[in-house]
Amino acid sequence: MNKSTCIEFKNVSKNYKELLALDDISFKIPKGEIFGYIGPNGAGKTTTIKILVGLIRNFFGDVLVNGRKISNNWKDLNNLIGYHPQEAGFQVWRTVDQVFKTFGRLSGLTSEQINKRTQEILKLTYLSDVRYKKVVHLSGGMLQKLRLGQALLHEPQILVLDEPLTGLDPNMRFQFKKIIKKLGKSDITIFFSSHILSDVQDVADKIGIINKGKILTIGSPEKLQSSFRIGNIIEIIYAENTSLCKDLDSLRYIDYVENIKSNKQLVHLKADADVDISISSILKSLFEQDCKLRSFNLVEPSLEEVYLKLVGGETD
Amino acid sequence: MSLLLIFLDELKGYAKSKVMIVLWFGLPLLSFLIQFISPNDLEGMPISFLVSIVVSSIGGTLSAIMLSTSIVSEKNRHVYELFLIRPVRRSSLILAKYLAVYLCLVIAVSISLIFGLIVDAFRGDLMENYLNITFESLIIGISSMSITCSIGIFFGVLVSSVPVAAILSVYLGSQLSTIIILPTIFFKILNPIILALSLGITITIIMMSINILIFSKQQF
């Protein structure tokens, strides 16, 4: 069943004087999906996010949330979206509890709703112990969780996270991802930006890659991996103390064969190779020579390699 | 609605801030000290008059510095983003700050002035004439503080460096606020209370409108 579209960017452009921050970007995010938005620093991620949450209102094109243009519905947008900014601070005199009280009231919640939601969020974000601590005494990781907490306070339909894992230690990253995965199981649509691919790849249903203000590609992590083969390589692992297959490089479509270990070979196919024919011929040769196999794999690029290839980085 | 919420919130924050604690306790203390350091003969000037001039000048300058530096610091730390993604007007953020600090300041100055009046009463100087002079100086003081606070906010929304905002508030904020007493020096027929009040309100409204306009145009 097709999910209805929750967020849609239609030919959106934004420039800061002469700098083109977003160049005619278009994409859709279905309801309930976790959308990972990645790109290097300065690619246009934060500009996209600030347009979505209504902090930038001067742009070209249309942004639709639940089918309605946000430019006509700023008030509704405030209630629909919860926003975790990249680096927003809190006034130094506030305690964690005061943060929830103030932002809860400003979001239109009653005192009872604020109390209920505060307890739920403190439990979810593991911040219960610091409820009455001043925000200046919180660690960087706790502040990130507090930013997430204030975004969830009014039970938004859409959660926008701008680089939420930046500056967190591995333990905090794990906790944060766990929270996001938990939220992802509900109906909430999550827009999650990062400049580090590994941050989003194990939580996102779909990944969009942006560079220099342009969307380069959008797809599921698996689709991105399979559609971006860096080179056609077949990895063959043999049983220990057995001989490797000979003369594979004489087969059609084979460029060269690399013997990595005593029981491992990498078969590099030619650029114009038909992968299916090549695999059949290699397997035939292996069986003819009575080779004892343990593994036979078409090597696919890692998402990191796909990302680097798309944004113009170097791969090893 | 959001203005009242943010105002009460800011009031809570500023009332407990270090600068305000200095004002709450420092200004009344200063009014006591003035009694001891002032000459016995003040040429007909009551202690409470001197107190109101000194404390409103010091209080106004400190408040301008506090307002300008806190706004710059909050802008730089992206504090306003979390407010602006909610149904909050930008003007409410600026007005709430001004009202909270100004109210704290007026209370601090009033406490000091009451101390001054008590001292005058003990010295037997509390005459009707003195009360009039003190009331006049209080009106001039709170009008000038209002201008100083609005100028502090102006530097806060305009600049992006905390030290620059503080320096501008010290040197220009307090100097520009004296504008309200200048006409009475040259035109003796003008009533200083009416003049101070009308100039104080007019300049504050103009400055606050400019502040809101600048703040509304800024990108967060």
XYZ file of C-alpha atoms in Angstrom:
536
model
C 0.000 0.000 0.000
C 1.315 3.433 -0.923
C 1.788 5.753 2.021
C 0.478 9.305 1.620
C 3.013 12.085 1.191
C 3.842 13.972 4.353
C 6.526 16.413 3.170
C 7.044 17.605 -0.385
C 9.640 20.032 -1.726
C 8.748 21.297 -5.203
C 11.473 23.111 -7.136
C 12.758 24.918 -4.061
C 15.640 27.364 -4.474
C 17.224 29.702 -1.970
C 20.118 32.093 -2.331
C 22.012 34.211 0.171
C 23.054 37.208 -1.917
C 25.222 35.593 -4.608
C 25.512 32.183 -2.979
C 23.011 29.628 -4.260
C 22.305 27.531 -1.167
C 19.522 25.391 -2.697
C 19.246 24.828 -6.430
C 15.784 23.718 -7.539
C 15.429 20.773 -5.180
C 12.400 18.469 -5.283
C 11.627 15.390 -3.214
C 8.810 13.695 -1.292
C 8.764 11.959 2.067
C 5.889 9.557 2.821
C 4.146 9.579 6.200
C 5.830 7.584 8.945
C 9.224 7.283 7.223
C 12.634 8.104 8.633
C 14.357 10.192 5.982
C 18.115 10.554 6.291
C 19.408 13.722 4.660
C 23.143 13.690 4.218
C 25.736 15.874 2.601
C 29.027 17.558 3.436
C 29.166 20.727 5.543
C 27.729 23.687 3.632
C 25.791 21.454 1.212
C 22.418 23.060 2.008
C 21.036 20.718 4.665
C 20.344 23.338 7.327
C 18.834 25.726 4.760
C 16.435 22.959 3.652
C 15.515 22.308 7.275
C 15.036 25.968 8.167
C 12.675 26.339 5.213
C 10.723 23.278 6.346
C 10.314 24.511 9.934
C 9.433 28.061 8.862
C 12.567 29.868 10.054
C 13.362 30.852 6.455
C 10.249 32.136 4.708
C 11.848 33.906 1.792
C 12.515 31.240 -0.871
C 11.466 30.164 -4.357
C 9.256 27.141 -5.039
C 6.738 25.359 -2.832
C 6.962 23.260 0.294
C 3.900 21.185 1.154
C 3.174 19.484 4.449
C 0.250 17.033 4.380
C -0.637 18.436 0.965
C -0.895 22.062 2.121
C 1.544 24.835 1.227
C 3.416 25.901 4.346
C 3.512 29.512 3.137
C -0.264 29.695 3.714
C -0.270 27.835 7.018
C 2.575 28.993 9.259
C 0.423 28.588 12.380
C -0.559 24.982 11.609
C 3.056 24.215 10.789
C 4.149 25.176 14.331
C 1.854 22.509 15.781
C 2.749 19.832 13.226
C 6.512 20.078 13.461
C 8.959 19.431 16.272
C 12.418 20.827 15.567
C 15.781 19.839 17.019
C 18.165 22.583 15.864
C 21.820 21.913 15.220
C 23.182 24.248 17.860
C 20.365 26.093 19.605
C 21.111 27.055 23.173
C 18.904 27.711 26.156
C 18.872 30.732 28.423
C 21.468 29.994 31.096
C 19.194 30.544 34.072
C 16.710 27.825 33.036
C 16.457 24.371 34.549
C 15.469 21.363 32.422
C 11.994 21.517 33.995
C 11.643 25.225 33.127
C 12.587 24.504 29.512
C 9.693 22.061 29.228
C 7.284 24.389 31.062
C 8.041 27.433 28.918
C 8.075 25.682 25.553
C 5.072 23.593 26.530
C 3.035 26.707 27.326
C 4.220 28.430 24.154
C 3.117 25.361 22.180
C -0.349 25.720 23.688
C -0.280 22.814 26.174
C -2.140 22.932 29.500
C -0.302 22.485 32.822
C -1.552 18.874 33.104
C -0.418 18.066 29.562
C 2.982 19.639 30.245
C 3.475 17.577 33.419
C 2.447 14.365 31.679
C 4.601 14.969 28.597
C 7.578 16.131 30.684
C 7.593 12.857 32.609
C 7.240 10.794 29.422
C 10.020 12.668 27.646
C 12.396 12.622 30.619
C 11.968 8.844 30.715
C 12.444 8.469 26.962
C 15.549 10.666 26.876
C 17.049 9.357 30.156
C 17.031 12.867 31.637
C 14.909 12.198 34.741
C 17.905 12.618 37.087
C 18.635 16.142 35.864
C 15.056 17.497 35.796
C 15.811 20.344 38.222
C 19.399 20.980 37.117
C 20.290 24.224 35.349
C 20.996 23.741 31.658
C 24.472 25.294 32.056
C 25.465 22.289 34.153
C 24.443 19.718 31.527
C 26.928 17.873 29.304
C 26.855 18.238 25.507
C 25.051 14.918 25.139
C 22.407 15.862 27.696
C 21.847 19.184 25.931
C 21.275 17.303 22.665
C 18.701 15.142 24.419
C 17.053 18.240 25.884
C 16.837 19.718 22.372
C 15.174 16.499 21.259
C 12.874 16.582 24.284
C 11.575 20.089 23.631
C 10.919 19.074 20.016
C 8.761 16.134 21.135
C 6.846 18.032 23.801
C 3.712 18.819 21.788
C 3.589 15.345 20.144
C 4.352 16.577 16.630
C 3.502 14.572 13.505
C 6.855 15.501 11.969
C 10.176 15.514 13.782
C 12.997 17.478 12.150
C 16.478 16.709 13.492
C 19.366 18.844 12.297
C 22.636 16.972 12.906
C 21.476 15.540 16.240
C 24.508 13.256 16.680
C 27.189 15.895 16.190
C 29.657 15.997 19.065
C 28.251 12.977 20.881
C 30.422 10.188 22.276
C 29.773 6.603 21.049
C 27.602 5.748 24.050
C 25.414 8.828 23.565
C 25.199 8.170 19.809
C 23.948 4.680 20.549
C 21.351 5.994 23.005
C 20.237 8.702 20.583
C 19.851 6.265 17.684
C 17.897 3.948 19.969
C 15.501 6.800 20.771
C 15.094 7.681 17.088
C 14.424 4.030 16.178
C 11.830 3.872 18.969
C 10.149 7.018 17.652
C 10.320 5.644 14.111
C 8.098 2.749 15.129
C 5.239 5.196 15.788
C 3.440 7.164 13.042
C 5.833 10.074 13.316
C 7.697 11.178 10.171
C 11.354 11.891 10.899
C 13.605 14.143 8.813
C 17.139 13.507 10.027
C 20.170 15.354 8.693
C 23.831 14.536 9.145
C 27.150 14.935 7.376
C 28.145 11.451 8.509
C 26.564 8.637 6.530
C 26.917 6.001 9.235
C 24.740 8.170 11.489
C 21.712 7.715 9.274
C 22.278 4.456 7.394
C 21.101 2.117 10.138
C 18.050 4.171 11.132
C 16.799 5.655 7.851
C 14.178 4.082 5.587
C 15.292 6.355 2.794
C 18.396 8.458 2.239
C 18.711 11.692 0.274
C 22.166 12.952 -0.641
C 22.683 16.693 -1.185
C 25.787 18.544 -2.332
C 26.292 22.158 -3.381
C 22.557 22.845 -3.076
C 21.488 19.990 -5.394
C 19.867 16.675 -4.519
C 22.144 14.033 -6.028
C 20.077 10.944 -5.325
C 17.314 9.579 -3.120
C 16.602 5.949 -2.313
C 16.617 3.238 0.320
C 20.087 2.343 1.675
C 19.920 -1.008 -0.152
C 18.859 0.593 -3.436
C 21.652 3.144 -3.254
C 24.191 0.405 -2.621
C 23.036 -1.817 -5.466
C 22.682 0.964 -8.008
C 26.162 2.329 -7.396
C 28.638 -0.399 -8.048
C 32.070 1.082 -7.846
C 33.414 -1.758 -10.005
C 32.231 -5.288 -10.646
C 34.218 -7.499 -8.337
C 33.517 -11.081 -7.345
C 34.957 -12.378 -4.094
C 35.657 -16.111 -3.857
C 36.618 -17.750 -0.567
C 37.846 -21.342 -0.604
C 38.132 -23.972 2.105
C 41.419 -23.876 4.067
C 44.356 -25.828 2.573
C 42.791 -26.192 -0.829
C 44.055 -24.958 -4.189
C 42.691 -21.812 -5.818
C 40.928 -21.922 -9.159
C 43.286 -21.474 -12.119
C 42.938 -19.729 -15.461
C 39.927 -17.646 -14.466
C 41.529 -14.644 -16.211
C 41.231 -16.445 -19.532
C 37.438 -16.341 -19.306
C 35.392 -13.814 -21.283
C 34.649 -10.532 -19.426
C 37.348 -11.144 -16.802
C 39.837 -8.308 -16.532
C 42.225 -9.795 -13.963
C 42.305 -12.022 -10.883
C 43.791 -10.950 -7.569
C 44.952 -13.578 -5.057
C 44.406 -11.885 -1.688
C 45.118 -14.758 0.730
C 45.855 -18.457 0.416
C 42.091 -19.091 0.286
C 40.699 -15.831 -1.151
C 40.491 -14.443 -4.682
C 39.040 -11.245 -6.080
C 37.914 -11.522 -9.693
C 37.733 -8.111 -11.401
C 35.282 -7.964 -14.331
C 35.768 -5.756 -17.375
C 33.812 -2.474 -17.461
C 31.435 -3.762 -20.161
C 30.998 -7.197 -18.548
C 27.631 -8.914 -18.378
C 27.573 -9.810 -14.702
C 25.199 -12.793 -15.027
C 27.175 -14.446 -17.870
C 30.429 -13.810 -16.012
C 29.118 -15.414 -12.804
C 27.888 -18.479 -14.727
C 31.213 -18.969 -16.470
C 33.216 -18.563 -13.253
C 30.984 -21.030 -11.383
C 31.293 -23.514 -14.261
C 35.058 -23.237 -14.152
C 35.078 -23.677 -10.346
C 32.982 -26.846 -10.545
C 35.075 -28.238 -13.406
C 38.226 -27.842 -11.310
C 36.423 -29.321 -8.273
C 37.210 -26.315 -6.082
C 35.985 -26.395 -2.491
C 34.074 -23.164 -1.934
C 33.068 -21.471 1.290
C 31.730 -18.224 -0.135
C 30.985 -16.627 -3.520
C 29.888 -12.957 -3.505
C 29.349 -10.095 -5.895
C 31.038 -7.299 -3.962
C 28.836 -4.216 -3.621
C 30.117 -0.827 -2.568
C 29.561 0.296 0.989
C 27.212 3.236 1.455
C 30.259 5.270 2.438
C 31.759 4.602 -1.016
C 28.475 5.521 -2.721
C 28.354 8.738 -0.758
C 31.957 9.673 -1.503
C 31.493 8.901 -5.185
C 28.398 11.099 -5.349
C 29.785 14.091 -3.490
C 33.084 13.922 -5.341
C 35.354 12.478 -2.635
C 38.096 9.958 -3.209
C 37.642 6.257 -2.619
C 40.487 3.905 -1.838
C -0.759 35.798 25.122
C 2.784 34.793 24.179
C 3.992 38.291 25.208
C 2.687 37.802 28.755
C 4.162 34.289 28.969
C 7.576 35.388 27.755
C 7.484 38.541 29.908
C 6.831 36.508 33.081
C 9.521 34.075 32.020
C 12.080 36.812 31.367
C 11.133 38.499 34.639
C 11.904 35.248 36.454
C 15.251 35.022 34.692
C 16.355 38.625 35.088
C 15.133 38.980 38.677
C 17.561 36.208 39.676
C 20.441 37.362 37.470
C 23.695 38.589 39.042
C 23.301 42.100 37.627
C 19.801 42.424 39.047
C 20.912 41.107 42.438
C 23.568 43.847 42.385
C 20.829 46.364 41.589
C 18.341 45.014 44.148
C 20.865 45.230 46.980
C 23.538 47.545 45.585
C 21.372 50.536 44.808
C 19.716 50.750 48.256
C 23.190 50.305 49.786
C 24.422 53.105 47.568
C 21.648 55.371 48.807
C 22.893 54.782 52.372
C 26.494 55.447 51.359
C 25.515 58.687 49.642
C 24.294 59.910 52.988
C 27.755 59.436 54.518
C 29.868 60.672 51.611
C 27.682 63.627 50.680
C 28.518 67.013 52.180
C 26.319 68.202 54.993
C 25.237 71.170 52.985
C 23.661 70.045 49.739
C 22.540 73.586 48.944
C 18.915 72.821 49.540
C 19.021 69.505 47.675
C 17.456 66.558 49.525
C 19.366 63.268 49.825
C 16.521 61.503 48.029
C 17.038 63.775 44.993
C 20.734 62.924 44.819
C 19.935 59.247 45.315
C 17.402 59.160 42.479
C 19.831 60.844 40.048
C 22.775 58.570 40.935
C 20.887 55.254 41.099
C 18.869 55.835 37.923
C 22.069 56.683 36.055
C 23.973 53.633 37.361
C 20.946 51.334 37.134
C 20.108 52.497 33.605
C 23.654 51.944 32.365
C 23.943 48.497 33.955
C 20.565 47.485 32.539
C 21.502 48.687 29.058
C 24.692 46.611 29.226
C 22.767 43.585 30.494
C 20.111 43.889 27.788
C 22.514 44.418 24.908
C 24.940 41.668 25.912
C 22.213 39.134 26.696
C 20.521 39.712 23.324
C 23.827 39.400 21.419
C 24.760 36.285 23.361
C 21.326 34.701 22.830
C 21.447 35.526 19.104
C 24.901 33.954 18.811
C 23.809 30.837 20.707
C 20.656 30.511 18.541
C 18.364 30.731 21.573
C 15.586 32.439 19.601
C 15.186 29.567 17.106
C 13.386 27.496 19.732
C 10.908 30.325 20.336
C 10.369 31.241 16.691
C 9.380 27.710 15.644
C 6.406 28.153 17.979
C 3.526 30.607 17.597
C 5.575 33.488 19.017
C 5.917 36.938 17.454
C 9.408 38.340 17.180
C 8.150 41.601 18.652
C 7.032 39.699 21.777
C 10.590 38.494 22.408
C 11.975 42.035 22.301
C 9.111 43.705 24.187
C 9.145 41.047 26.916
C 12.857 41.650 27.511
C 12.415 45.398 27.687
C 9.423 45.227 30.038
C 11.050 42.660 32.353
C 14.313 44.564 32.780
C 12.592 47.938 33.027
C 10.192 46.703 35.712
C 13.073 45.219 37.738
C 14.946 48.478 37.374
C 12.039 50.700 38.411
C 11.507 48.520 41.502
C 15.234 48.661 42.381
C 15.337 52.455 41.975
C 12.109 52.894 43.959
C 13.523 50.844 46.862
C 16.646 53.039 46.852
C 14.568 56.174 46.764
C 12.484 55.036 49.727
C 15.755 54.600 51.620
C 16.733 58.144 50.590
C 13.406 59.490 51.801
C 13.788 57.653 55.106
C 17.214 59.242 55.570
C 15.735 62.648 54.729
C 12.962 62.047 57.273
C 15.503 61.185 60.005
C 17.500 64.317 59.198
C 14.309 66.344 59.414
C 14.612 67.395 55.753
C 11.387 65.799 54.585
C 9.456 68.833 53.562
C 6.809 69.170 50.865
C 9.229 71.061 48.658
C 11.770 68.269 48.941
C 9.166 65.674 48.094
C 8.327 67.576 44.919
C 11.984 67.785 43.911
C 12.412 64.052 44.619
C 9.296 63.158 42.661
C 10.538 65.285 39.767
C 13.937 63.583 39.814
C 12.264 60.169 39.992
C 10.176 60.896 36.886
C 13.259 62.157 35.048
C 15.165 59.073 36.249
C 12.630 56.483 35.121
C 12.118 58.283 31.788
C 15.843 58.317 31.170
C 16.127 54.628 32.213
C 13.430 53.734 29.707
C 15.434 55.385 26.932
C 18.671 53.742 28.126
C 17.018 50.293 28.110
C 15.627 50.780 24.596
C 19.070 51.923 23.401
C 20.614 48.844 25.062
C 18.203 46.655 23.083
C 19.091 48.598 19.922
C 22.772 47.712 20.261
C 21.788 44.150 21.185
C 19.824 43.553 17.992
C 22.258 45.490 15.808
C 25.708 44.145 16.660
C 26.998 40.588 16.902
C 29.857 41.024 19.343
C 29.235 41.021 23.106
C 32.123 43.408 24.007
C 31.116 45.882 21.268
C 27.500 45.835 22.502
C 28.670 46.479 26.078
C 30.991 49.355 25.097
C 28.346 51.039 22.930
C 25.768 50.700 25.713
C 28.102 52.282 28.277
C 29.272 55.200 26.150
C 26.222 55.964 24.052
C 23.290 54.511 26.018
C 23.726 56.618 29.134
C 24.835 59.720 27.195
C 21.831 59.674 24.860
C 19.405 59.254 27.741
C 20.354 62.708 29.073
C 18.560 64.142 26.046
C 15.425 64.441 28.176
C 16.850 67.042 30.559
C 18.637 69.193 27.966
C 15.588 71.230 26.819
C 14.824 72.318 30.416
C 18.311 73.854 30.657
C 17.718 76.093 27.648
C 13.990 76.699 28.037
C 13.196 77.445 31.681
C 9.473 77.707 31.012
C 9.168 73.999 30.190
C 7.801 71.741 32.923
C 10.558 69.150 33.519
C 8.139 66.388 34.558
C 5.890 66.696 31.513
C 8.874 67.114 29.236
C 10.710 64.097 30.708
C 7.636 61.908 30.506
C 6.670 62.909 26.967
C 10.233 62.669 25.635
C 10.820 59.398 27.520
C 7.683 57.767 26.109
C 8.170 59.125 22.560
C 11.836 58.176 22.267
C 11.224 54.760 23.814
C 8.382 54.016 21.368
C 10.506 55.144 18.401
C 13.555 53.146 19.563
C 11.501 50.025 20.318
C 9.805 50.220 16.898
C 13.226 50.414 15.239
C 14.455 47.524 17.401
C 11.471 45.332 16.459
C 11.911 46.190 12.790
C 15.613 45.255 12.810
C 14.963 42.073 14.802
C 12.145 41.020 12.441
C 14.450 41.310 9.418
C 17.175 39.160 10.939
C 17.797 35.618 9.763
C 17.918 32.927 12.446
